Coordinates of C-alpha atoms and ligand atoms in Angstrom, one line a residue:
M1 CA 0.0 0.0 0.0
M2 CA 2.8 2.4 1.0
Y3 CA 4.4 1.9 -2.4
V4 CA 1.2 2.8 -4.2
F5 CA 1.0 6.0 -2.2
L6 CA 4.7 6.9 -3.0
W7 CA 4.1 6.2 -6.7
L8 CA 1.0 8.4 -6.7
Y9 CA 3.0 11.2 -5.0
M10 CA 5.8 11.0 -7.6
V11 CA 4.3 10.4 -11.0
V12 CA 0.7 11.6 -11.1
P13 CA 0.8 15.1 -12.7
A14 CA -1.1 18.0 -11.2
L15 CA -4.1 18.5 -13.5
A16 CA -6.2 21.3 -12.0
T17 CA -9.3 21.5 -14.1
S18 CA -9.4 17.9 -15.4
P19 CA -12.2 15.4 -15.1
I20 CA -10.0 13.9 -12.4
T21 CA -10.5 16.9 -10.2
V22 CA -14.3 16.7 -10.7
A23 CA -14.0 13.1 -9.6
I24 CA -12.0 14.2 -6.5
C25 CA -14.8 16.6 -5.6
I26 CA -17.3 13.8 -5.8
I27 CA -15.1 11.6 -3.7
A28 CA -14.8 14.4 -1.1
E29 CA -18.6 14.6 -0.9
K30 CA -18.6 10.8 -0.1
I31 CA -15.9 10.6 2.4
L32 CA -16.4 13.8 4.4
S33 CA -18.8 13.9 7.4
S34 CA -22.2 15.6 7.4
A35 CA -20.5 18.6 9.1
S36 CA -18.8 19.4 5.7
S37 CA -20.1 20.4 2.3
V38 CA -18.9 20.5 -1.3
Y39 CA -20.3 23.2 -3.7
Y40 CA -20.1 23.7 -7.4
P41 CA -20.3 26.7 -9.8
G42 CA -23.8 28.2 -9.8
Q43 CA -24.3 27.6 -6.1
Q44 CA -24.4 30.7 -3.8
Q45 CA -22.0 29.1 -1.3
Y46 CA -19.5 28.4 -4.0
D47 CA -19.5 32.1 -4.9
K48 CA -18.9 33.0 -1.3
D49 CA -16.1 30.4 -1.0
I50 CA -14.1 31.7 -4.0
N51 CA -14.7 35.4 -3.2
H52 CA -11.7 37.6 -2.4
W53 CA -11.1 41.2 -1.2
T54 CA -9.8 42.1 -4.7
I55 CA -11.6 40.4 -7.7
S56 CA -8.2 40.0 -9.4
A57 CA -7.1 37.5 -6.7
A58 CA -10.1 35.2 -7.2
Q59 CA -10.5 32.4 -9.7
N60 CA -13.0 29.8 -10.6
S61 CA -12.5 26.4 -9.0
V62 CA -13.9 23.0 -10.0
C63 CA -15.6 22.9 -6.6
S64 CA -15.3 24.4 -3.2
V65 CA -15.2 22.5 0.1
E66 CA -16.3 23.8 3.5
P67 CA -14.9 21.4 6.0
G68 CA -16.8 21.5 9.3
R69 CA -14.5 19.3 11.4
I70 CA -10.8 19.0 11.8
E71 CA -11.0 15.3 11.0
D72 CA -12.5 16.3 7.6
V73 CA -9.6 18.6 6.9
S74 CA -7.3 15.7 7.6
L75 CA -9.2 13.4 5.2
L76 CA -9.3 16.2 2.6
I77 CA -5.5 16.9 2.7
K78 CA -4.8 13.2 2.3
L79 CA -7.2 12.9 -0.6
L80 CA -5.7 16.0 -2.3
G81 CA -2.1 15.0 -1.6
L82 CA -2.4 11.4 -2.8
T83 CA -4.1 12.5 -6.0
R84 CA -1.8 15.5 -6.5
T85 CA -4.9 17.8 -6.9
P86 CA -4.2 21.5 -6.8
F87 CA -6.1 23.3 -4.0
A88 CA -6.2 26.5 -2.1
V89 CA -6.7 27.3 1.6
K90 CA -8.7 30.5 2.3
S91 CA -9.4 32.2 5.6
G92 CA -10.5 35.8 5.0
G93 CA -9.4 36.0 1.3
H94 CA -7.6 39.3 1.8
T95 CA -4.4 38.5 -0.1
A96 CA -4.0 40.5 -3.3
N97 CA -2.0 37.8 -5.0
L98 CA -3.8 35.5 -7.4
G99 CA -3.4 31.9 -6.5
F100 CA -2.4 32.4 -2.9
S101 CA -5.8 31.5 -1.5
S102 CA -7.5 30.8 -4.9
T103 CA -7.1 27.9 -7.4
P104 CA -8.5 26.4 -10.5
G105 CA -8.6 23.1 -8.5
V106 CA -10.3 22.6 -5.2
Q107 CA -11.0 25.7 -3.1
I108 CA -11.0 25.0 0.6
S109 CA -12.8 27.6 2.6
L110 CA -12.3 27.5 6.4
S111 CA -15.4 29.5 7.0
R112 CA -17.1 26.8 9.3
F113 CA -14.3 27.1 11.9
R114 CA -15.9 29.9 13.8
D115 CA -15.8 29.0 17.4
I116 CA -14.3 31.4 19.8
S117 CA -13.7 31.2 23.6
Y118 CA -11.9 33.2 26.2
N119 CA -9.9 31.5 29.0
A120 CA -9.8 34.0 31.8
K121 CA -7.4 31.9 33.9
D122 CA -4.7 31.7 31.2
K123 CA -5.7 35.0 29.6
T124 CA -5.8 33.5 26.2
A125 CA -8.4 33.3 23.5
T126 CA -9.0 30.3 21.2
F127 CA -10.7 30.8 17.9
G128 CA -11.4 29.2 14.5
A129 CA -9.4 30.0 11.4
G130 CA -12.6 31.0 9.5
L131 CA -13.2 34.2 11.4
V132 CA -12.4 37.7 10.4
W133 CA -10.9 40.0 13.0
D134 CA -14.1 42.0 13.4
D135 CA -15.7 38.8 14.8
V136 CA -12.9 38.3 17.3
Y137 CA -13.0 41.9 18.6
A138 CA -16.8 41.7 19.0
A139 CA -16.7 38.3 20.8
L140 CA -14.0 39.3 23.3
A141 CA -15.4 42.8 24.1
P142 CA -17.7 41.6 26.8
Y143 CA -14.6 40.2 28.6
N144 CA -12.8 43.6 28.3
V145 CA -9.9 42.0 26.4
S146 CA -8.7 42.0 22.8
L147 CA -6.1 40.4 20.7
N148 CA -3.4 41.9 18.4
G149 CA -5.6 41.7 15.3
A150 CA -6.0 43.7 12.1
R151 CA -6.7 47.5 11.9
V152 CA -9.5 47.5 9.4
P153 CA -12.6 45.4 8.9
G154 CA -12.9 42.1 7.0
I155 CA -9.3 40.8 7.4
G156 CA -9.1 37.0 8.0
V157 CA -7.4 35.7 11.1
G158 CA -5.6 33.0 9.1
G159 CA -3.3 34.8 6.7
F160 CA -2.8 37.7 9.1
T161 CA -1.7 35.5 12.0
L162 CA 0.4 33.0 9.9
G163 CA 2.2 35.9 8.2
G164 CA 3.1 38.5 10.9
G165 CA 0.2 40.7 11.9
Y166 CA 0.7 44.4 12.6
S167 CA -1.9 45.8 15.0
Y168 CA -2.7 49.0 16.8
R169 CA -1.2 47.4 20.0
T170 CA 1.9 46.1 18.3
N171 CA 4.0 48.7 20.1
Q172 CA 2.7 47.3 23.4
F173 CA 2.6 43.5 22.7
G174 CA 4.3 42.8 19.4
L175 CA 3.1 41.3 16.2
A176 CA 0.3 38.8 16.2
I177 CA 2.9 36.0 15.7
D178 CA 4.5 37.1 19.0
T179 CA 1.3 36.5 20.9
V180 CA 0.6 32.9 19.6
V181 CA 0.4 30.2 22.3
S182 CA -0.6 27.3 20.1
Y183 CA -1.8 26.2 16.7
K184 CA -4.2 23.4 15.9
L185 CA -2.6 22.1 12.7
V186 CA -3.5 19.4 10.1
K187 CA -0.1 18.4 8.8
P188 CA 0.5 17.6 5.1
N189 CA 0.3 13.9 5.9
G190 CA -3.1 14.4 7.6
D191 CA -1.9 14.1 11.2
I192 CA -3.7 16.4 13.6
V193 CA -1.5 18.1 16.2
S194 CA -1.3 21.0 18.6
V195 CA 1.8 22.9 18.0
T196 CA 3.4 24.9 20.9
Q197 CA 6.8 26.1 21.8
A198 CA 7.1 23.0 24.1
S199 CA 5.6 20.4 21.7
D200 CA 7.7 21.2 18.6
P201 CA 9.8 24.4 18.9
E202 CA 11.0 24.3 15.3
L203 CA 7.5 23.9 13.8
F204 CA 6.2 26.6 16.2
F205 CA 8.9 28.9 14.8
G206 CA 8.0 27.9 11.2
L207 CA 4.3 28.7 11.7
K208 CA 5.1 32.2 12.9
G209 CA 5.4 33.6 9.4
G210 CA 5.3 30.4 7.3
F211 CA 1.7 30.6 6.1
N212 CA 0.4 27.3 4.6
N213 CA 3.9 25.7 4.1
F214 CA 3.4 23.3 7.0
G215 CA -0.2 22.4 6.7
I216 CA -3.6 23.8 7.4
V217 CA -4.3 25.6 10.7
T218 CA -7.9 25.2 11.9
Q219 CA -7.6 27.0 15.2
F220 CA -5.3 29.5 17.0
T221 CA -4.8 30.3 20.7
L222 CA -3.4 33.8 21.3
R223 CA -2.6 35.8 24.4
A224 CA -5.3 38.3 25.2
F225 CA -4.7 41.7 26.8
P226 CA -7.0 44.0 28.8
Q227 CA -8.9 46.3 26.5
G228 CA -11.1 49.2 27.6
A229 CA -12.3 52.1 25.5
V230 CA -9.8 53.7 23.1
W231 CA -9.5 57.1 21.6
G232 CA -9.0 57.8 17.9
G233 CA -10.3 57.7 14.4
V234 CA -9.7 59.0 10.9
I235 CA -8.6 62.5 9.8
T236 CA -8.7 63.3 6.1
Y237 CA -6.5 66.2 4.8
S238 CA -6.5 67.8 1.4
S239 CA -3.2 67.9 -0.6
A240 CA -3.0 71.6 0.3
N241 CA -1.9 70.7 3.8
V242 CA 0.3 67.7 2.9
N243 CA 3.6 69.3 4.0
Q244 CA 2.3 70.0 7.5
V245 CA 1.0 66.4 7.7
L246 CA 4.4 65.0 6.5
N247 CA 6.2 67.1 9.1
A248 CA 3.9 65.9 11.8
L249 CA 4.5 62.3 10.7
A250 CA 8.3 62.8 10.7
T251 CA 8.2 64.2 14.2
F252 CA 5.9 61.4 15.5
S253 CA 8.2 58.8 13.9
A254 CA 11.3 60.2 15.4
K255 CA 10.1 61.3 18.8
A256 CA 7.1 59.3 20.0
T257 CA 7.9 57.0 22.9
D258 CA 4.5 56.1 24.4
P259 CA 3.6 52.5 23.3
K260 CA -0.1 53.2 23.8
A261 CA 0.0 55.6 20.8
A262 CA -0.1 54.4 17.3
L263 CA -1.0 55.7 13.8
V264 CA -1.3 54.7 10.2
S265 CA -1.2 57.3 7.4
N266 CA -2.4 56.6 3.9
T267 CA -1.4 58.8 1.0
L268 CA -4.2 58.6 -1.6
S269 CA -4.6 59.4 -5.2
V270 CA -8.1 58.8 -6.6
P271 CA -9.2 60.2 -10.0
G272 CA -9.3 64.0 -9.7
Q273 CA -7.8 64.4 -6.3
F274 CA -4.9 63.7 -3.9
Q275 CA -5.4 63.4 -0.1
I276 CA -3.6 62.2 3.0
I277 CA -5.4 60.3 5.7
V278 CA -4.2 59.7 9.2
T279 CA -5.8 57.2 11.6
L280 CA -4.9 58.0 15.2
F281 CA -5.0 55.5 18.0
Y282 CA -4.5 55.8 21.7
D283 CA -5.1 52.8 24.0
A284 CA -7.1 54.7 26.7
P285 CA -10.4 56.8 26.6
S286 CA -8.3 59.9 25.9
A287 CA -4.9 60.7 24.5
P288 CA -2.4 62.7 26.7
K289 CA -1.7 66.2 25.5
G290 CA 1.2 66.5 23.2
I291 CA 1.3 63.2 21.3
F292 CA -1.1 64.1 18.5
D293 CA -1.4 67.9 18.8
D294 CA 0.5 68.5 15.6
F295 CA -2.1 66.5 13.6
L296 CA -5.1 68.1 15.4
A297 CA -3.8 71.6 14.6
I298 CA -3.7 71.0 10.8
P299 CA -6.9 72.1 8.9
S300 CA -8.7 68.9 7.7
L301 CA -11.5 68.0 5.3
S302 CA -13.1 65.7 7.9
T303 CA -12.4 64.2 11.3
D304 CA -14.0 61.3 13.0
L305 CA -12.2 61.3 16.4
S306 CA -13.8 60.0 19.6
T307 CA -13.6 57.8 22.6
R308 CA -14.9 54.5 21.3
S309 CA -14.7 50.7 21.4
M310 CA -11.8 49.0 19.6
L311 CA -14.3 47.4 17.2
S312 CA -15.8 50.9 16.3
L313 CA -12.3 52.2 15.6
I314 CA -11.5 49.1 13.4
K315 CA -14.7 49.7 11.5
A316 CA -13.8 53.3 10.7
G317 CA -11.0 52.1 8.4
G318 CA -10.7 50.0 5.3
G319 CA -12.2 50.2 1.8
F320 CA -11.5 49.5 -1.9
D321 CA -13.2 46.0 -1.8
G322 CA -14.3 44.5 -5.1
L323 CA -11.8 46.3 -7.3
R324 CA -8.8 44.9 -9.2
A325 CA -5.7 45.5 -7.1
T326 CA -2.1 44.8 -6.8
S327 CA -0.2 45.1 -3.5
H328 CA 3.5 45.5 -2.6
V329 CA 5.7 46.8 0.1
T330 CA 9.0 48.5 1.0
P331 CA 10.6 48.3 4.4
N332 CA 11.3 51.6 6.1
A333 CA 13.6 51.7 9.0
F334 CA 13.3 55.5 9.2
Y335 CA 10.4 57.7 8.2
T336 CA 12.7 60.7 7.6
P337 CA 11.3 63.9 6.0
A338 CA 13.1 62.8 2.7
M339 CA 11.5 59.4 2.9
L340 CA 8.1 60.8 3.5
N341 CA 8.5 63.3 0.7
A342 CA 9.5 60.4 -1.6
I343 CA 6.4 58.5 -0.7
W344 CA 4.2 61.5 -1.4
N345 CA 6.0 62.1 -4.7
Q346 CA 5.3 58.5 -5.7
T347 CA 1.6 59.0 -4.9
L348 CA 1.5 62.1 -7.2
Y349 CA 3.6 60.5 -9.9
W350 CA 1.7 57.2 -10.2
G351 CA -1.6 58.9 -9.7
A352 CA -0.8 61.0 -12.8
H353 CA 1.0 58.3 -14.9
L354 CA -1.2 55.2 -14.6
P355 CA -3.8 54.9 -17.4
A356 CA -6.7 57.3 -16.5
A357 CA -9.2 55.1 -18.3
A358 CA -8.7 52.4 -15.6
N359 CA -9.7 54.9 -12.8
P360 CA -6.5 54.2 -10.8
I361 CA -6.4 54.4 -7.1
V362 CA -2.9 54.7 -5.6
T363 CA -2.2 54.5 -1.8
Y364 CA 0.8 54.1 0.4
A365 CA 0.5 53.2 4.1
I366 CA 3.0 54.9 6.4
E367 CA 3.1 52.7 9.5
P368 CA 5.6 54.0 12.1
F369 CA 6.2 51.6 15.0
L370 CA 8.5 52.0 18.0
P371 CA 11.8 50.1 17.8
S372 CA 10.7 48.3 21.0
A373 CA 7.7 46.8 19.2
F374 CA 10.1 44.4 17.5
T375 CA 11.5 43.2 20.8
R376 CA 8.3 41.7 22.1
A377 CA 8.9 38.1 20.9
T378 CA 9.6 35.4 23.4
S379 CA 10.8 32.9 20.9
D380 CA 12.1 32.8 17.3
S381 CA 9.7 33.5 14.4
A382 CA 10.0 32.7 10.7
Y383 CA 9.0 36.2 9.7
L384 CA 11.6 38.6 11.2
S385 CA 14.7 36.9 12.4
A386 CA 16.6 38.3 15.4
K387 CA 18.8 40.2 12.9
S388 CA 15.8 41.7 11.1
R389 CA 14.0 42.7 14.3
A390 CA 17.1 44.7 15.3
Q391 CA 16.7 46.6 12.1
H392 CA 13.3 48.0 13.1
L393 CA 11.6 47.7 9.7
N394 CA 8.3 49.5 9.4
P395 CA 6.2 48.0 6.5
T396 CA 5.2 50.6 4.0
G397 CA 2.4 49.0 2.2
M398 CA 1.2 50.0 -1.2
V399 CA -1.9 49.2 -3.2
F400 CA -2.6 50.2 -6.8
A401 CA -6.2 49.5 -7.6
Y402 CA -8.3 50.0 -10.7
T403 CA -11.6 49.1 -12.4
A404 CA -11.8 47.4 -15.8
D405 CA -13.9 44.8 -17.5
P406 CA -12.1 41.4 -17.9
A407 CA -11.1 42.0 -21.5
Q408 CA -9.4 45.4 -20.6
A409 CA -7.9 43.9 -17.4
A410 CA -5.6 41.7 -19.4
K411 CA -4.1 44.9 -20.9
Y412 CA -3.9 46.8 -17.6
E413 CA -2.7 44.1 -15.2
P414 CA 0.9 44.1 -16.4
I415 CA 1.0 47.9 -16.4
F416 CA -0.2 48.1 -12.8
K417 CA 2.2 45.3 -11.7
A418 CA 5.2 46.9 -13.4
A419 CA 4.3 50.3 -11.9
I420 CA 4.1 49.0 -8.3
R421 CA 7.4 47.1 -8.7
E422 CA 9.1 50.2 -10.0
S423 CA 7.7 52.3 -7.1
A424 CA 8.8 49.7 -4.5
A425 CA 12.3 49.6 -6.0
F426 CA 12.4 53.4 -6.1
L427 CA 11.4 53.7 -2.4
T428 CA 13.7 51.0 -1.3
Q429 CA 16.6 52.9 -2.9
A430 CA 15.5 56.1 -1.2
A431 CA 15.3 54.2 2.2
E432 CA 18.8 52.8 1.7
R433 CA 20.1 56.4 1.0
S434 CA 18.6 57.3 4.4
G435 CA 20.7 54.6 6.1
Q436 CA 18.5 51.5 5.9
P437 CA 20.5 48.2 5.5
S438 CA 20.4 46.6 2.1
D439 CA 19.3 43.2 3.6
A440 CA 16.1 44.6 5.0
V441 CA 13.3 42.0 4.7
V442 CA 9.8 42.8 3.4
Y443 CA 6.5 41.9 4.9
P444 CA 5.0 38.9 3.1
N445 CA 1.4 39.9 3.8
Y446 CA 1.8 43.0 1.6
A447 CA 4.5 41.8 -0.9
I448 CA 3.8 41.1 -4.6
F449 CA 3.5 37.4 -5.6
D450 CA 6.9 36.7 -7.0
T451 CA 9.0 38.4 -4.3
P452 CA 12.1 36.2 -3.7
L453 CA 11.9 34.2 -0.5
T454 CA 15.3 35.5 0.6
D455 CA 13.7 39.0 0.6
I456 CA 11.0 37.8 3.0
Y457 CA 12.7 35.4 5.3
G458 CA 16.3 36.6 5.1
D459 CA 18.7 34.6 7.2
N460 CA 15.8 32.4 8.4
L461 CA 15.4 30.8 5.0
P462 CA 17.9 27.8 5.3
R463 CA 16.2 26.9 8.6
L464 CA 12.8 27.0 7.0
V465 CA 13.9 24.8 4.1
K466 CA 15.1 22.2 6.5
L467 CA 11.9 22.3 8.5
K468 CA 9.9 22.0 5.2
K469 CA 11.7 18.8 4.3
R470 CA 10.9 17.3 7.7
V471 CA 7.2 18.3 7.8
D472 CA 6.2 18.0 4.2
P473 CA 8.6 15.6 2.4
F474 CA 6.3 15.1 -0.5
N475 CA 5.5 18.8 -0.9
V476 CA 1.7 18.3 -0.5
M477 CA 1.4 22.0 0.4
G478 CA 3.1 22.8 -2.9
L479 CA -0.2 22.0 -4.5
A480 CA -1.6 25.1 -2.8
G481 CA -0.3 28.5 -3.8
G482 CA 1.4 31.2 -1.7
W483 CA 4.9 31.8 -0.5
K484 CA 6.5 28.4 -1.3
I485 CA 9.4 27.3 0.8
Ligands
FAD501 C1 -7.6 46.3 3.3 C2 -6.4 45.5 3.9 C3 -6.0 45.9 5.2 C4 -5.0 45.2 5.8 N1 -4.6 45.6 7.1 C5 -3.5 44.9 7.7 C6 -3.1 45.2 9.0 O1 -3.6 46.1 9.7 N2 -2.0 44.6 9.5 C7 -1.4 43.6 8.8 O2 -0.5 43.0 9.4 N3 -1.9 43.2 7.6 C8 -2.9 43.8 7.0 N4 -3.3 43.4 5.8 C9 -2.6 42.3 5.1 C10 -3.2 41.0 5.6 O3 -2.6 40.6 6.8 C11 -3.1 39.9 4.6 O4 -3.8 40.2 3.4 C12 -3.5 38.5 5.1 O5 -2.9 37.5 4.4 C13 -5.0 38.4 5.1 O6 -5.4 37.2 5.7 P1 -6.6 36.4 5.2 O7 -6.8 35.2 6.0 O8 -7.7 37.3 4.9 O9 -6.0 36.0 3.7 P2 -6.2 34.7 2.8 O10 -6.2 35.3 1.4 O11 -7.4 33.9 3.1 O12 -4.9 33.9 3.1 C14 -3.6 34.4 2.8 C15 -2.6 33.3 2.8 O13 -2.5 32.6 4.0 C16 -2.9 31.2 3.8 N5 -3.7 30.8 4.9 C17 -4.8 31.5 5.4 N6 -5.4 30.9 6.4 C18 -4.7 29.7 6.6 C19 -4.8 28.6 7.5 N7 -5.8 28.6 8.4 N8 -3.9 27.6 7.4 C20 -3.0 27.6 6.4 N9 -2.8 28.6 5.6 C21 -3.6 29.7 5.6 C22 -3.6 31.1 2.5 O14 -3.5 29.8 1.9 C23 -2.9 32.2 1.7 O15 -1.7 31.7 1.1 C24 -4.3 44.1 5.2 C25 -4.8 43.7 3.9 C26 -5.8 44.4 3.3 C27 -6.3 44.0 1.9
NAG502 C1 -16.0 45.2 31.6 O1 -15.8 46.6 31.9 C2 -17.1 47.2 32.2 C3 -16.9 48.7 32.3 O2 -15.8 49.0 33.1 C4 -17.6 46.6 33.5 O3 -18.9 47.1 33.8 C5 -17.8 45.0 33.3 O4 -18.2 44.4 34.5 C6 -16.5 44.4 32.8 N1 -16.7 43.0 32.5 C7 -15.9 42.0 32.9 C8 -16.3 40.6 32.4 O5 -14.9 42.2 33.5
NAG503 C1 9.4 61.5 -8.1 O1 9.1 60.2 -8.6 C2 9.6 60.1 -9.9 C3 9.1 58.7 -10.4 O2 9.6 57.7 -9.6 C4 11.1 60.2 -10.0 O3 11.5 60.1 -11.3 C5 11.5 61.5 -9.4 O4 12.9 61.6 -9.3 C6 10.9 61.7 -8.0 N1 11.2 63.1 -7.5 C7 11.6 63.3 -6.3 C8 11.9 64.7 -5.9 O5 11.8 62.4 -5.5

């Protein structure tokens, strides 16, 4: 029997849309328990299962599967691995990269893993991989705790927590990966395990940034932290006041020391106008005088600042769902005035130079964190080695979005991708001129699909390659897209 399995692993080619895949879907229907379902094109649940934040990251699958029990995920991964069937694992579907959580083969949606509980004794929360962060904030609010989750609505807990996770409280408690206590994992061979620092330190390291390389996570346990009312919200400024805003950002980046204060600033070009948006956050019902005064003194187009719940603040952000979009990133060790001016200049430049017929939207996210934010880890992580953490790399995310019908999209897609690559390279050079090391790694949750793995994992890569050989010797997870170690 073993030899037959080995043979199947080695010689059966991966044929995504073939009749074989249709047969695999039918077999899945037969072998999975009644807690799980298989859907086909034309069914409403299928549309939900293949749906993504940007339509350009979605694709049609032969079928979608919603496993309802971890045992069914185990059966499924064995079935797909043995038959070499391409598949995708989707949590919140917020990647902008085609094929990372979409596939022409079998789409797995984790949406039925929705349980969430708070353990007051351990101060941890355990939750299913099918939730979005809004659900998690809402469910934990009655306990007056929150987790280090996303800063805008709709983000899946899966990709965020398996890739890094920058939150409004990262200055206080680190990245999401720094707060993980355990993962419930279905390994590529179908084994169901709980992975902790004690049970398997190397796999625990790998999951903290390794996405789907080591299997499918159905449940996370993270440290929870006390959460009361917060102060903050969104201020929108016109381009007329941009110099004042950039000055305030440079001062905040260089001088802020209070870990309860955080902000994200988005430069924005939409057809016909340029703006700069700043979302302020303070982890108390009011912010001490001084921290945000510069921002409050600048005339704005609109402000939405108040004492509010964490969930209300999260819901104030976000946007651009349902467009075509490409995403990328440059690391920024220092948000110097020159760096911030370069980012604004890129906003103006690409806003003016991308094809106007595609209604381009260009945005850069300036995300200053304290150097101490990167020292909160209690064990090694795949994303951000000790060396990279010491470099204090703020992720400057960029999204270039547009609208076009499918026929036009084929023409625009390479133009937008080339533009975002050129912009990231330009900004990385500017950052290096301001003193950033040339081996600064990039944040995989923002990076464009073909970013080399050395640019993401840096000096951790050899360790991850070794771990991959141990955990997934037949490269079952290579059948699913994403960052492939
Ligand atoms: C509007 C917007 C705002 C954002 N804000 C933030 C932010 O504040 N901070 C931040 O750090 N990032 C942010 N991001 C980036 C975000 O972290 C990534 O897009 C992340 O991958 C989204 O997770 P997801 O589960 O929705 O993605 P998905 O597309 O579902 O998954 C992404 C990858 O992770 C894999 N994966 C997901 N779940 C599992 C699982 N359970 N087991 C194995 N593999 C899995 C998938 O296979 C895929 O390769 C933002 C993105 C957008 C579009
Ligand atoms: C949460 O905080 C509120 C307001 O301070 C308080 O009334 C409530 O009892 C707290 N709930 C728990 C579970 O501690
Ligand atoms: C603005 O951006 C363009 C395009 O990348 C570049 O050619 C130009 O040198 C930039 N100007 C400044 C002042 O940075």
